[in-house]
RNA sequence: CGGGGCGUGGCGCAGCUUGGUAGCGCGGGUGCUUUGGGAGCACUAGGUCGCAGGUUCGAAUCCUGUCGCCCCGACCA
């Protein structure tokens, strides 16, 4: 491809001010993407080539394990989503599905994911166990009305995703296929030249039993990963389970009531009364909003030096009711408190807060659902709010063993924790960018959408399902986050828009221009992805652009062309080889193969 | 939704405090020179200063409202 006749590179001299992280800046500066609106980007020709390369790698690996590509619609009828009982959760309030009505007033959503559509199709086309297993996938634009789009393609409202869905006759078959997909994913990310880690994950709104995320480790990542150095454990912080450190024992000589004027935080209470946070229990109140305007006030307790993990809390509460939990929020808004609660000793709440604090006229449930983290329930003696403004209390021999208290894990694991009493390794923390996520969905969707098959015994059974996502555009940006330098992008050759760029330094020199054409055509004939910078610019301009857009090899045609010699330059390590033109192709092929095989 | 910042040619910015009809660098066009690290000279095109009201003889500048964008958080996968 020639720069002059195909597309303007559109590289920028200055970094656009809107971009914060390096990968986003480079994508804009090097002309790969253009912003059309918040979270909405145009993929320019170079970008599309990257997307296509990533797609090809994905397709190859998935086809290898027996998946089949198809293409599903993006406009989904609300009915389908109502069947799976996800319509309200995905559209109401802070739902992420863009939705609209047609001229008849019929409701539709722009697809953020495709479980409903594929399950409904599978239920029509799969009738017998003899047709199983099946796995379909597609690579296509997804729409998500993100609360806050950010960092370019990292979290955008329109992005390209590979999503796959598998159907099985048994849970075992699902589990073994899930493993296979996990392996295929490892291969895909390696083939893209990325360094990733697989971590245990929360399955979120997609649901299902087991799920695993694939993370590109990078400081700009939005997720936190906790892991042990040995590799024995790795999990998203949302899911991670660990042991808290030992609490400090509470002294005996403390009076039952502590006057703690204006000491609303654990820290203030501890500083003023010579206590350790691990000797206290912190009480945080939440409001759970379920489908159908059903509200439940939640009282969550945890040891004072620990933090509540709201994802875990959400999941735990969600299991308590047959209704879908839509939203979980800390109760801190003054109006909400005044309207629904009475005599609330905010800042001095204890685990035994009276149910009478919920006003009779409130439309909330009239009892606090009390959820106690293990770290708190393990304490028999502790300090907590006295349920009386300006007072804390020593709870002696307090027991959480009654039906009033639900004990569970709602604690945030953190670095430095140990994962078990037998393992002395401490957890470490890193930031990660989630580029893939695989789920064992089980029968969640087949049940709701009535997707059944006839088993060997002639009985109708629900299909077992898995689903598997890869953020294609996110991979591209994550790859830059992991592969760049001062001068610009350093693409892994596997996903670079071109393998090599030819830079003639002076096209007005007929020797150079002849040689350039000769080399360019020779590379084309040999099916090498080659870009020819045939602009009539000065050499410096072309060097800068080539570095910025990050093509792994440069062929520089310059003053030595009179002796039939050119230079082959490697973008990443800056090594320069002076080569005679008749050896150029051969040398390039062997050099690029080394790079291809150097899977990180 | 809460907090912060910003909207002035394609990009990066100045001007605003103290109102007087818009400027700099990069980029674009033409010509000549230059040609291995973002060239030089000359000429040139391009902006109703986010939008709407208001104050004023006069508004990019002051006032009010509104829209949008970015960052942090809440949140979300």
XYZ file of C-alpha atoms (C1' of nucleotides) in Angstrom:
677
model
C 0.000 0.000 0.000
C 1.191 3.482 -0.872
C 0.748 6.363 1.527
C 0.027 8.938 -1.192
C -2.669 7.070 -3.064
C -4.423 5.156 -0.308
C -5.029 7.320 2.744
C -3.598 10.301 4.608
C -1.711 9.094 7.672
C -3.289 11.882 9.697
C -0.534 11.924 12.287
C -0.506 14.883 14.660
C 2.421 16.966 15.783
C 0.922 17.727 19.192
C -0.772 15.350 21.568
C -4.513 15.988 21.756
C -5.315 17.331 25.189
C -8.321 15.075 25.711
C -6.215 11.949 26.112
C -4.812 11.025 29.490
C -3.149 7.645 29.163
C -0.321 6.938 26.765
C -2.096 4.350 24.609
C -5.019 6.706 24.029
C -2.683 9.582 23.220
C -0.718 7.487 20.752
C -3.829 6.144 19.024
C -4.971 9.716 18.409
C -1.568 11.182 17.650
C -0.630 8.441 15.213
C -3.965 8.804 13.438
C -5.389 5.374 14.267
C -8.653 6.658 15.693
C -10.683 9.862 15.659
C -13.194 10.792 18.307
C -16.698 11.443 17.034
C -18.324 11.802 20.437
C -17.709 10.762 24.013
C -16.894 7.063 23.840
C -17.537 6.883 20.090
C -14.598 6.514 17.731
C -13.896 6.141 14.039
C -11.393 3.416 13.235
C -9.090 4.828 10.576
C -7.494 2.604 7.909
C -4.428 1.715 9.991
C -6.649 0.834 12.942
C -8.900 -1.330 10.850
C -5.890 -3.333 9.713
C -4.944 -3.934 13.344
C -8.504 -4.997 14.127
C -8.486 -7.358 11.174
C -5.184 -8.921 12.228
C -6.457 -9.514 15.752
C -9.692 -10.917 14.355
C -7.809 -13.329 12.103
C -5.791 -14.629 15.055
C -8.960 -15.111 17.100
C -10.773 -16.868 14.262
C -7.909 -19.261 13.664
C -7.722 -20.390 17.287
C -11.475 -20.660 17.757
C -11.979 -22.567 14.514
C -9.268 -24.919 15.780
C -11.389 -25.955 18.730
C -14.504 -26.357 16.649
C -16.246 -23.012 16.950
C -18.257 -21.633 14.044
C -18.516 -17.990 13.035
C -21.841 -16.308 12.405
C -23.303 -12.830 12.633
C -26.222 -11.855 14.856
C -28.421 -8.752 14.757
C -27.625 -5.726 16.902
C -31.178 -4.482 17.222
C -32.904 -6.696 19.772
C -36.628 -6.800 20.526
C -37.416 -6.046 24.157
C -39.595 -9.182 24.366
C -36.565 -11.407 24.128
C -34.847 -9.578 26.972
C -37.989 -9.649 29.047
C -37.994 -13.433 28.766
C -34.542 -13.599 30.316
C -35.665 -11.017 32.881
C -32.777 -8.735 31.986
C -34.728 -5.971 30.216
C -35.434 -3.921 33.290
C -32.009 -4.357 34.804
C -30.290 -3.433 31.560
C -32.445 -0.451 30.638
C -33.935 1.064 33.808
C -31.990 3.432 36.032
C -28.314 3.033 35.359
C -28.695 0.162 32.915
C -26.210 -0.021 30.113
C -28.430 -0.901 27.168
C -29.315 1.826 24.709
C -32.961 1.398 23.944
C -35.490 2.903 21.602
C -38.954 2.491 20.156
C -39.884 1.906 16.548
C -42.652 3.861 14.793
C -45.211 1.403 16.133
C -44.003 2.077 19.659
C -42.409 -1.354 19.970
C -39.349 -1.412 22.222
C -35.863 -2.394 21.111
C -32.405 -2.421 22.595
C -29.014 -2.016 20.936
C -27.147 -5.173 21.802
C -24.588 -4.957 24.605
C -24.284 -8.772 24.526
C -26.073 -11.659 22.799
C -27.080 -14.413 25.219
C -30.783 -13.922 24.525
C -30.591 -13.915 20.739
C -28.241 -16.867 20.463
C -30.157 -18.925 23.022
C -33.411 -18.328 21.245
C -31.853 -19.360 17.936
C -30.184 -22.380 19.515
C -33.468 -23.521 20.968
C -34.951 -23.537 17.477
C -32.045 -25.217 15.717
C -30.733 -27.647 18.307
C -33.121 -30.504 18.981
C -31.026 -33.479 19.907
C -27.997 -34.395 21.964
C -26.569 -35.702 18.677
C -26.113 -32.080 17.549
C -24.147 -31.171 20.644
C -21.819 -29.604 21.542
C -22.019 -26.441 19.453
C -20.158 -23.192 19.727
C -20.994 -20.077 17.729
C -19.087 -16.840 17.741
C -19.143 -13.487 16.039
C -16.931 -10.415 15.821
C -19.020 -7.310 15.824
C -19.741 -3.896 17.288
C -21.356 -3.820 20.704
C -23.173 -0.897 22.285
C -23.010 -0.038 25.950
C -24.281 3.138 27.555
C -21.378 3.390 29.960
C -21.833 5.708 32.914
C -18.467 7.194 32.175
C -16.723 6.313 28.943
C -13.001 6.892 29.238
C -9.479 6.263 28.040
C -10.368 6.011 24.356
C -11.123 2.455 23.353
C -10.617 1.116 26.879
C -14.156 1.937 27.906
C -16.150 3.199 24.975
C -19.830 3.167 24.197
C -19.313 1.431 20.885
C -16.603 -1.193 20.590
C -15.726 -4.348 18.727
C -16.030 -7.592 20.607
C -15.693 -11.238 19.832
C -18.471 -13.020 21.639
C -18.943 -16.772 21.576
C -21.642 -19.019 23.008
C -21.440 -22.760 23.497
C -24.183 -25.331 24.047
C -23.767 -28.675 25.753
C -25.723 -31.697 26.834
C -24.104 -31.861 30.263
C -22.398 -29.774 32.858
C -19.258 -31.866 32.465
C -19.089 -31.259 28.775
C -19.526 -27.531 29.393
C -16.725 -27.570 31.961
C -14.294 -29.327 29.667
C -15.128 -27.061 26.732
C -14.697 -24.032 29.004
C -11.163 -25.248 29.727
C -10.531 -25.644 26.010
C -11.660 -22.103 25.326
C -9.438 -20.905 28.157
C -6.469 -22.561 26.456
C -7.439 -21.128 23.094
C -7.585 -17.695 24.727
C -4.064 -18.128 26.095
C -2.912 -18.932 22.564
C -4.761 -15.972 21.102
C -3.203 -13.478 23.486
C 0.247 -14.962 23.025
C -0.208 -14.802 19.270
C -1.121 -11.141 19.632
C 2.205 -10.596 21.372
C 0.567 -9.734 24.695
C 1.477 -10.622 28.245
C -1.644 -11.679 30.094
C -2.695 -13.339 33.313
C -5.814 -15.389 33.848
C -7.645 -14.546 37.073
C -10.703 -15.747 38.962
C -13.491 -13.269 38.431
C -16.917 -12.174 39.451
C -19.455 -12.975 36.753
C -21.456 -9.769 37.214
C -24.615 -9.124 35.282
C -23.942 -11.961 32.837
C -24.402 -14.446 35.651
C -23.491 -18.091 35.892
C -21.299 -20.166 38.105
C -17.682 -19.923 37.166
C -15.820 -17.225 35.356
C -12.298 -16.280 34.469
C -10.867 -13.039 33.230
C -7.791 -12.477 31.112
C -5.865 -9.387 32.042
C -3.154 -7.434 30.322
C -1.038 -6.146 33.150
C -0.568 -2.389 32.824
C -0.542 0.522 35.237
C -3.343 2.208 33.314
C -5.659 -0.756 33.967
C -9.003 -0.172 35.640
C -9.010 -3.496 37.482
C -6.929 -4.649 40.399
C -5.491 -8.127 40.434
C -4.335 -9.911 43.564
C -1.910 -12.739 43.063
C 0.812 -14.776 44.683
C 4.322 -14.655 43.282
C 4.395 -18.415 42.797
C 1.315 -18.237 40.593
C -0.702 -20.450 42.924
C -3.445 -17.848 43.109
C -4.662 -14.932 41.002
C -8.000 -13.176 41.229
C -9.726 -9.943 40.464
C -9.987 -7.933 43.677
C -13.769 -8.076 43.286
C -13.642 -11.813 43.743
C -10.451 -12.439 45.702
C -10.717 -14.270 49.027
C -8.017 -13.995 51.667
C -7.432 -14.090 55.392
C -7.416 -10.839 57.316
C -4.520 -10.244 59.692
C -5.017 -11.158 63.356
C -6.935 -8.562 65.380
C -5.265 -6.942 68.368
C -6.866 -8.172 71.598
C -9.028 -5.653 73.408
C -7.938 -4.645 76.913
C -10.228 -5.556 79.796
C -10.271 -2.250 81.615
C -12.399 -0.322 79.142
C -15.722 0.963 80.453
C -18.829 -0.293 78.658
C -19.779 3.094 77.284
C -17.330 5.409 75.572
C -18.240 8.997 75.105
C -17.083 9.795 71.581
C -18.336 13.267 70.698
C -18.217 13.976 66.947
C -16.006 10.922 66.414
C -17.905 9.494 63.482
C -15.175 7.532 61.783
C -13.331 4.458 63.002
C -10.091 6.380 62.722
C -11.305 9.226 64.942
C -12.643 6.828 67.574
C -9.380 4.895 67.625
C -7.164 7.962 67.829
C -9.140 9.524 70.640
C -9.549 6.386 72.716
C -6.255 4.619 72.171
C -7.804 1.722 70.234
C -6.791 -0.296 67.207
C -9.203 -0.429 64.243
C -9.117 -4.244 64.413
C -10.823 -4.018 67.820
C -13.849 -2.313 66.337
C -16.730 -3.195 64.085
C -17.705 -0.768 61.380
C -21.332 -0.616 60.344
C -22.286 0.637 56.892
C -25.868 0.956 55.740
C -26.986 0.289 52.183
C -30.227 0.293 50.275
C -30.918 -2.620 47.956
C -33.296 -1.903 45.089
C -34.944 -4.977 43.627
C -37.032 -5.300 40.507
C -40.595 -4.128 40.982
C -39.754 -1.228 43.317
C -38.919 -3.489 46.223
C -36.476 -1.829 48.637
C -34.542 -3.515 51.412
C -32.340 -1.645 53.899
C -29.070 -3.438 54.532
C -26.852 -3.178 57.563
C -23.374 -4.460 56.773
C -20.780 -5.088 59.462
C -17.084 -5.614 59.080
C -14.025 -5.386 61.283
C -12.900 -1.774 61.531
C -9.569 -2.235 59.773
C -11.161 -4.020 56.811
C -13.111 -2.775 53.820
C -16.441 -3.884 52.418
C -16.387 -5.376 48.939
C -19.586 -4.117 47.360
C -19.508 -6.668 44.555
C -19.488 -9.507 47.070
C -22.176 -7.780 49.091
C -24.278 -7.327 45.953
C -23.998 -10.999 45.033
C -24.846 -12.138 48.542
C -27.955 -9.955 48.729
C -28.996 -10.981 45.231
C -29.171 -14.597 46.397
C -31.494 -13.751 49.296
C -34.489 -12.955 47.121
C -36.042 -14.450 44.029
C -36.289 -10.956 42.530
C -33.405 -9.444 40.599
C -31.292 -6.995 42.550
C -30.976 -3.879 40.406
C -28.947 -1.552 42.518
C -27.067 -1.333 45.791
C -26.219 2.076 47.211
C -24.799 3.415 50.435
C -27.471 5.296 52.353
C -26.006 8.748 52.824
C -28.403 11.091 51.092
C -30.062 13.365 53.670
C -33.461 13.370 51.983
C -33.571 9.592 51.717
C -32.693 9.273 55.398
C -35.289 11.798 56.535
C -37.981 10.217 54.436
C -37.436 6.615 55.487
C -35.554 6.522 58.763
C -36.024 7.963 62.201
C -33.579 8.587 65.066
C -30.716 7.204 63.003
C -27.492 7.668 64.996
C -25.404 8.143 61.863
C -21.741 7.635 62.697
C -22.645 5.766 65.873
C -24.561 2.794 64.481
C -23.986 -0.611 66.038
C -24.842 -4.071 64.688
C -27.906 -4.282 66.911
C -29.558 -1.178 65.480
C -33.285 -1.231 66.236
C -35.702 -2.036 63.402
C -37.851 0.800 64.699
C -35.405 3.158 63.015
C -37.257 2.359 59.785
C -40.269 4.615 59.525
C -43.665 2.920 59.309
C -44.590 5.121 56.365
C -41.507 4.135 54.373
C -41.937 1.847 51.376
C -38.863 -0.104 52.450
C -38.858 -3.490 54.130
C -39.387 -2.871 57.847
C -36.435 -4.940 59.019
C -32.730 -4.406 58.537
C -31.090 -7.249 56.684
C -27.966 -7.618 58.808
C -24.966 -8.990 57.005
C -21.836 -9.713 59.003
C -18.451 -10.386 57.508
C -16.441 -13.262 59.014
C -13.835 -10.792 60.198
C -16.511 -9.206 62.406
C -18.382 -12.321 63.472
C -15.105 -13.847 64.706
C -14.850 -11.137 67.353
C -16.640 -11.899 70.588
C -15.614 -8.646 72.192
C -15.418 -5.436 70.229
C -16.196 -1.741 70.085
C -18.928 -0.473 67.853
C -21.494 2.302 67.636
C -23.737 2.597 70.708
C -26.790 3.416 68.580
C -26.770 6.681 70.458
C -25.287 9.862 69.065
C -21.804 10.606 70.465
C -21.467 7.183 72.115
C -19.636 3.977 71.275
C -20.020 0.814 73.244
C -18.018 -2.244 74.237
C -19.860 -5.384 73.167
C -18.957 -8.238 75.518
C -19.628 -11.856 74.617
C -21.740 -10.654 71.722
C -22.984 -13.424 69.474
C -23.988 -13.159 65.840
C -25.351 -16.694 65.884
C -29.025 -15.778 65.803
C -31.246 -15.685 62.728
C -31.046 -11.910 62.789
C -27.537 -12.044 61.424
C -26.346 -13.442 58.152
C -22.662 -14.272 58.183
C -20.740 -14.244 54.915
C -17.722 -12.992 53.025
C -18.177 -9.350 52.098
C -14.603 -8.333 52.675
C -12.160 -6.795 50.250
C -8.991 -8.823 50.042
C -5.894 -6.681 49.935
C -2.222 -6.942 49.224
C -0.232 -8.327 52.126
C -3.035 -10.748 53.099
C -2.381 -14.471 53.159
C -4.639 -16.777 51.178
C -4.769 -19.599 53.719
C -3.366 -20.595 57.072
C -1.185 -23.171 55.318
C 0.263 -20.837 52.740
C 2.682 -18.170 53.874
C 2.819 -16.305 50.588
C 1.483 -12.798 50.728
C -0.824 -11.403 48.075
C 0.599 -8.831 45.699
C -1.384 -6.328 43.700
C -1.157 -5.176 40.087
C -3.378 -3.201 37.761
C -4.846 -4.959 34.777
C -6.863 -4.346 31.649
C -9.546 -6.955 31.122
C -9.358 -8.147 27.532
C -11.173 -11.451 27.797
C -13.755 -13.056 30.029
C -15.133 -16.576 29.922
C -18.183 -17.830 31.806
C -19.876 -21.100 32.579
C -23.436 -19.895 32.388
C -25.024 -23.218 33.206
C -28.737 -23.286 32.442
C -29.601 -19.726 33.427
C -30.585 -18.622 29.935
C -31.827 -21.935 28.557
C -34.273 -22.171 31.446
C -35.641 -18.680 30.972
C -35.816 -18.945 27.191
C -36.977 -22.544 27.215
C -34.070 -23.849 25.156
C -34.294 -27.623 25.395
C -32.925 -30.660 23.625
C -33.780 -34.366 23.635
C -31.211 -36.330 25.568
C -30.187 -39.943 24.970
C -32.987 -41.124 27.212
C -35.564 -39.204 25.160
C -36.126 -36.674 27.907
C -36.261 -32.934 27.189
C -33.508 -31.129 29.052
C -32.237 -27.576 29.294
C -29.137 -26.799 27.283
C -25.950 -26.155 29.223
C -24.308 -22.930 28.141
C -21.002 -21.125 28.221
C -20.129 -17.683 26.939
C -16.794 -16.233 25.969
C -15.843 -12.638 25.204
C -12.778 -10.864 23.882
C -12.535 -7.086 23.551
C -10.960 -6.751 20.126
C -10.536 -2.984 20.109
C -9.459 -3.120 23.720
C -6.710 -5.602 22.845
C -5.380 -3.127 20.310
C -5.141 -0.361 22.876
C -3.854 -2.643 25.622
C -1.117 -3.792 23.235
C 0.016 -0.184 22.896
C -0.094 0.308 26.641
C 2.316 -2.628 26.855
C 4.413 -1.819 23.761
C 5.500 1.758 23.245
C 8.450 4.065 23.803
C 9.249 7.775 23.726
C 8.878 7.901 19.966
C 5.565 6.132 19.631
C 3.927 2.759 19.241
C 5.979 -0.451 18.952
C 3.445 -2.961 17.635
C 4.006 -6.631 18.176
C 4.491 -7.736 14.568
C 1.538 -10.115 14.778
C -1.005 -7.315 15.030
C 0.860 -4.465 13.384
C -1.041 -2.862 10.502
C 2.001 -3.497 8.317
C 5.033 -5.687 8.819
C 7.405 -3.260 7.184
C 7.481 0.311 5.938
C 9.707 1.404 3.058
C 11.164 4.866 3.468
C 12.892 6.359 0.448
C 14.801 9.374 1.742
C 14.874 11.278 -1.533
C 12.424 10.295 -4.236
C 13.767 12.868 -6.655
C 16.897 10.812 -6.996
C 16.030 8.461 -9.876
C 18.311 5.736 -8.552
C 16.493 5.782 -5.232
C 13.047 5.902 -6.737
C 13.780 3.029 -9.119
C 15.186 0.937 -6.339
C 12.218 1.788 -4.149
C 9.746 0.573 -6.759
C 11.745 -2.558 -7.327
C 11.856 -3.465 -3.635
C 8.227 -2.534 -3.044
C 7.014 -4.713 -5.893
C 9.237 -7.576 -4.855
C 7.786 -7.486 -1.325
C 4.246 -7.277 -2.647
C 4.806 -10.273 -4.890
C 6.020 -12.183 -1.853
C 2.836 -11.351 0.051
C 4.514 -9.210 2.645
C 2.408 -6.561 4.364
C 4.327 -3.580 3.176
C 3.626 0.132 3.361
C 5.461 2.481 1.032
C 5.911 6.014 2.279
C 6.094 7.597 -1.154
C 5.384 11.098 0.094
C 7.630 13.768 -1.243
C 8.580 14.815 2.274
C 11.949 15.129 3.858
C 13.435 12.019 5.386
C 13.072 13.296 8.953
C 9.321 13.609 8.604
C 9.008 10.058 7.356
C 11.249 8.662 10.085
C 9.200 10.361 12.774
C 5.924 9.128 11.335
C 7.192 5.570 10.867
C 8.274 5.510 14.515
C 5.035 7.031 15.703
C 2.764 4.594 13.882
C 4.978 1.796 15.124
C 5.636 -0.483 12.147
C 8.120 -3.143 13.401
C 10.538 -2.922 10.451
C 11.717 -0.013 8.336
C 13.587 -0.290 5.081
C 15.497 2.903 4.492
C 16.509 3.623 0.945
C 19.089 6.362 0.855
C 22.505 7.400 -0.156
C 23.864 3.876 -0.459
C 21.343 2.912 -3.101
C 23.979 3.748 -5.681
C 25.827 0.675 -4.385
C 22.576 -1.312 -4.226
C 22.576 -1.163 -0.472
C 19.710 -0.309 1.889
C 19.125 -0.398 5.618
C 16.773 -2.679 7.534
C 15.832 -1.160 10.867
C 14.031 -2.846 13.725
C 11.610 -0.538 15.544
C 11.794 -2.124 18.986
C 15.500 -2.558 19.569
C 16.661 -0.007 17.008
C 19.165 -2.383 15.409
C 20.219 -1.379 11.927
C 21.445 -3.771 9.241
C 23.097 -2.571 6.070
C 22.091 -5.029 3.374
C 22.643 -5.403 -0.315
C 19.345 -5.363 -2.187
C 19.605 -8.897 -3.496
C 19.740 -10.225 0.085
C 17.061 -7.878 1.425
C 13.977 -10.056 1.033
C 15.675 -13.098 2.447
C 17.063 -11.177 5.417
C 13.725 -9.529 6.103
C 11.916 -12.842 6.091
C 14.318 -14.452 8.521
C 14.369 -11.385 10.808
C 10.585 -11.122 10.861
C 10.230 -14.822 11.539
C 12.403 -14.455 14.608
C 10.062 -11.724 15.759
C 6.934 -13.751 15.019
C 8.231 -16.713 16.969
C 9.345 -14.672 19.923
C 5.969 -15.121 21.564
C 6.072 -13.274 24.813
C -25.409 11.967 39.948
C -21.344 14.653 43.263
C -16.463 17.245 42.812
C -12.773 19.655 39.525
C -11.205 21.553 34.742
C -12.089 23.154 29.758
C -14.884 24.939 25.179
C -11.201 30.586 20.479
C -9.498 27.693 12.295
C -7.532 20.444 11.365
C -4.044 20.054 16.228
C -1.714 22.630 20.555
C -2.572 27.244 22.840
C -2.626 32.988 24.033
C -6.110 36.956 24.491
C -10.782 37.528 29.066
C -8.649 40.363 35.192
C -9.127 46.275 33.049
C -15.070 45.437 26.829
C -13.006 48.722 21.183
C -14.526 44.071 15.999
C -9.170 37.964 16.943
C -3.643 36.349 17.514
C 0.736 32.695 18.007
C 3.049 27.825 16.949
C 2.123 23.452 14.162
C -0.652 21.745 10.049
C -2.988 23.095 4.713
C -2.286 25.561 -0.491
C 1.107 27.931 -4.392
C 6.127 29.106 -5.965
C 11.421 28.820 -5.486
C 15.406 26.674 -2.735
C 16.539 22.373 0.324
C 16.645 16.718 0.753
C 19.303 10.907 6.284
C 15.982 13.028 11.711
C 9.418 16.896 12.209
C 13.595 22.438 6.460
C 14.113 27.950 4.641
C 12.017 32.184 2.216
C 7.789 34.510 -0.086
C 2.745 34.637 -0.938
C -1.960 32.492 0.582
C -6.652 30.102 2.328
C -9.139 28.940 6.795
C -12.530 31.120 12.845
C -20.477 34.363 13.323
C -14.497 32.815 19.816
C -19.915 25.921 21.941
C -25.095 27.819 21.899
C -29.084 31.251 23.584
C -30.499 35.451 26.047
C -29.028 39.992 28.703
C -25.975 44.569 29.973
C -23.556 48.228 26.612
C -22.733 52.986 21.498
C -19.751 48.455 21.248
C -18.980 41.616 24.062
C -14.261 36.201 22.808
C -13.933 39.427 27.229
C -19.090 41.302 31.975
C -24.038 38.810 33.704
C -27.759 34.743 33.326
C -29.105 30.301 31.335
C -27.984 26.125 28.470
C -25.239 22.363 25.755
C -20.890 19.615 25.129
C -16.046 17.562 26.280
C -12.120 15.786 29.709
C -10.435 14.183 34.684
C -11.554 12.165 39.874
C -15.437 9.636 42.421
C -20.013 7.170 42.646
C -20.956 3.375 39.028
C -20.231 -0.221 35.417
C -17.965 -5.300 32.553
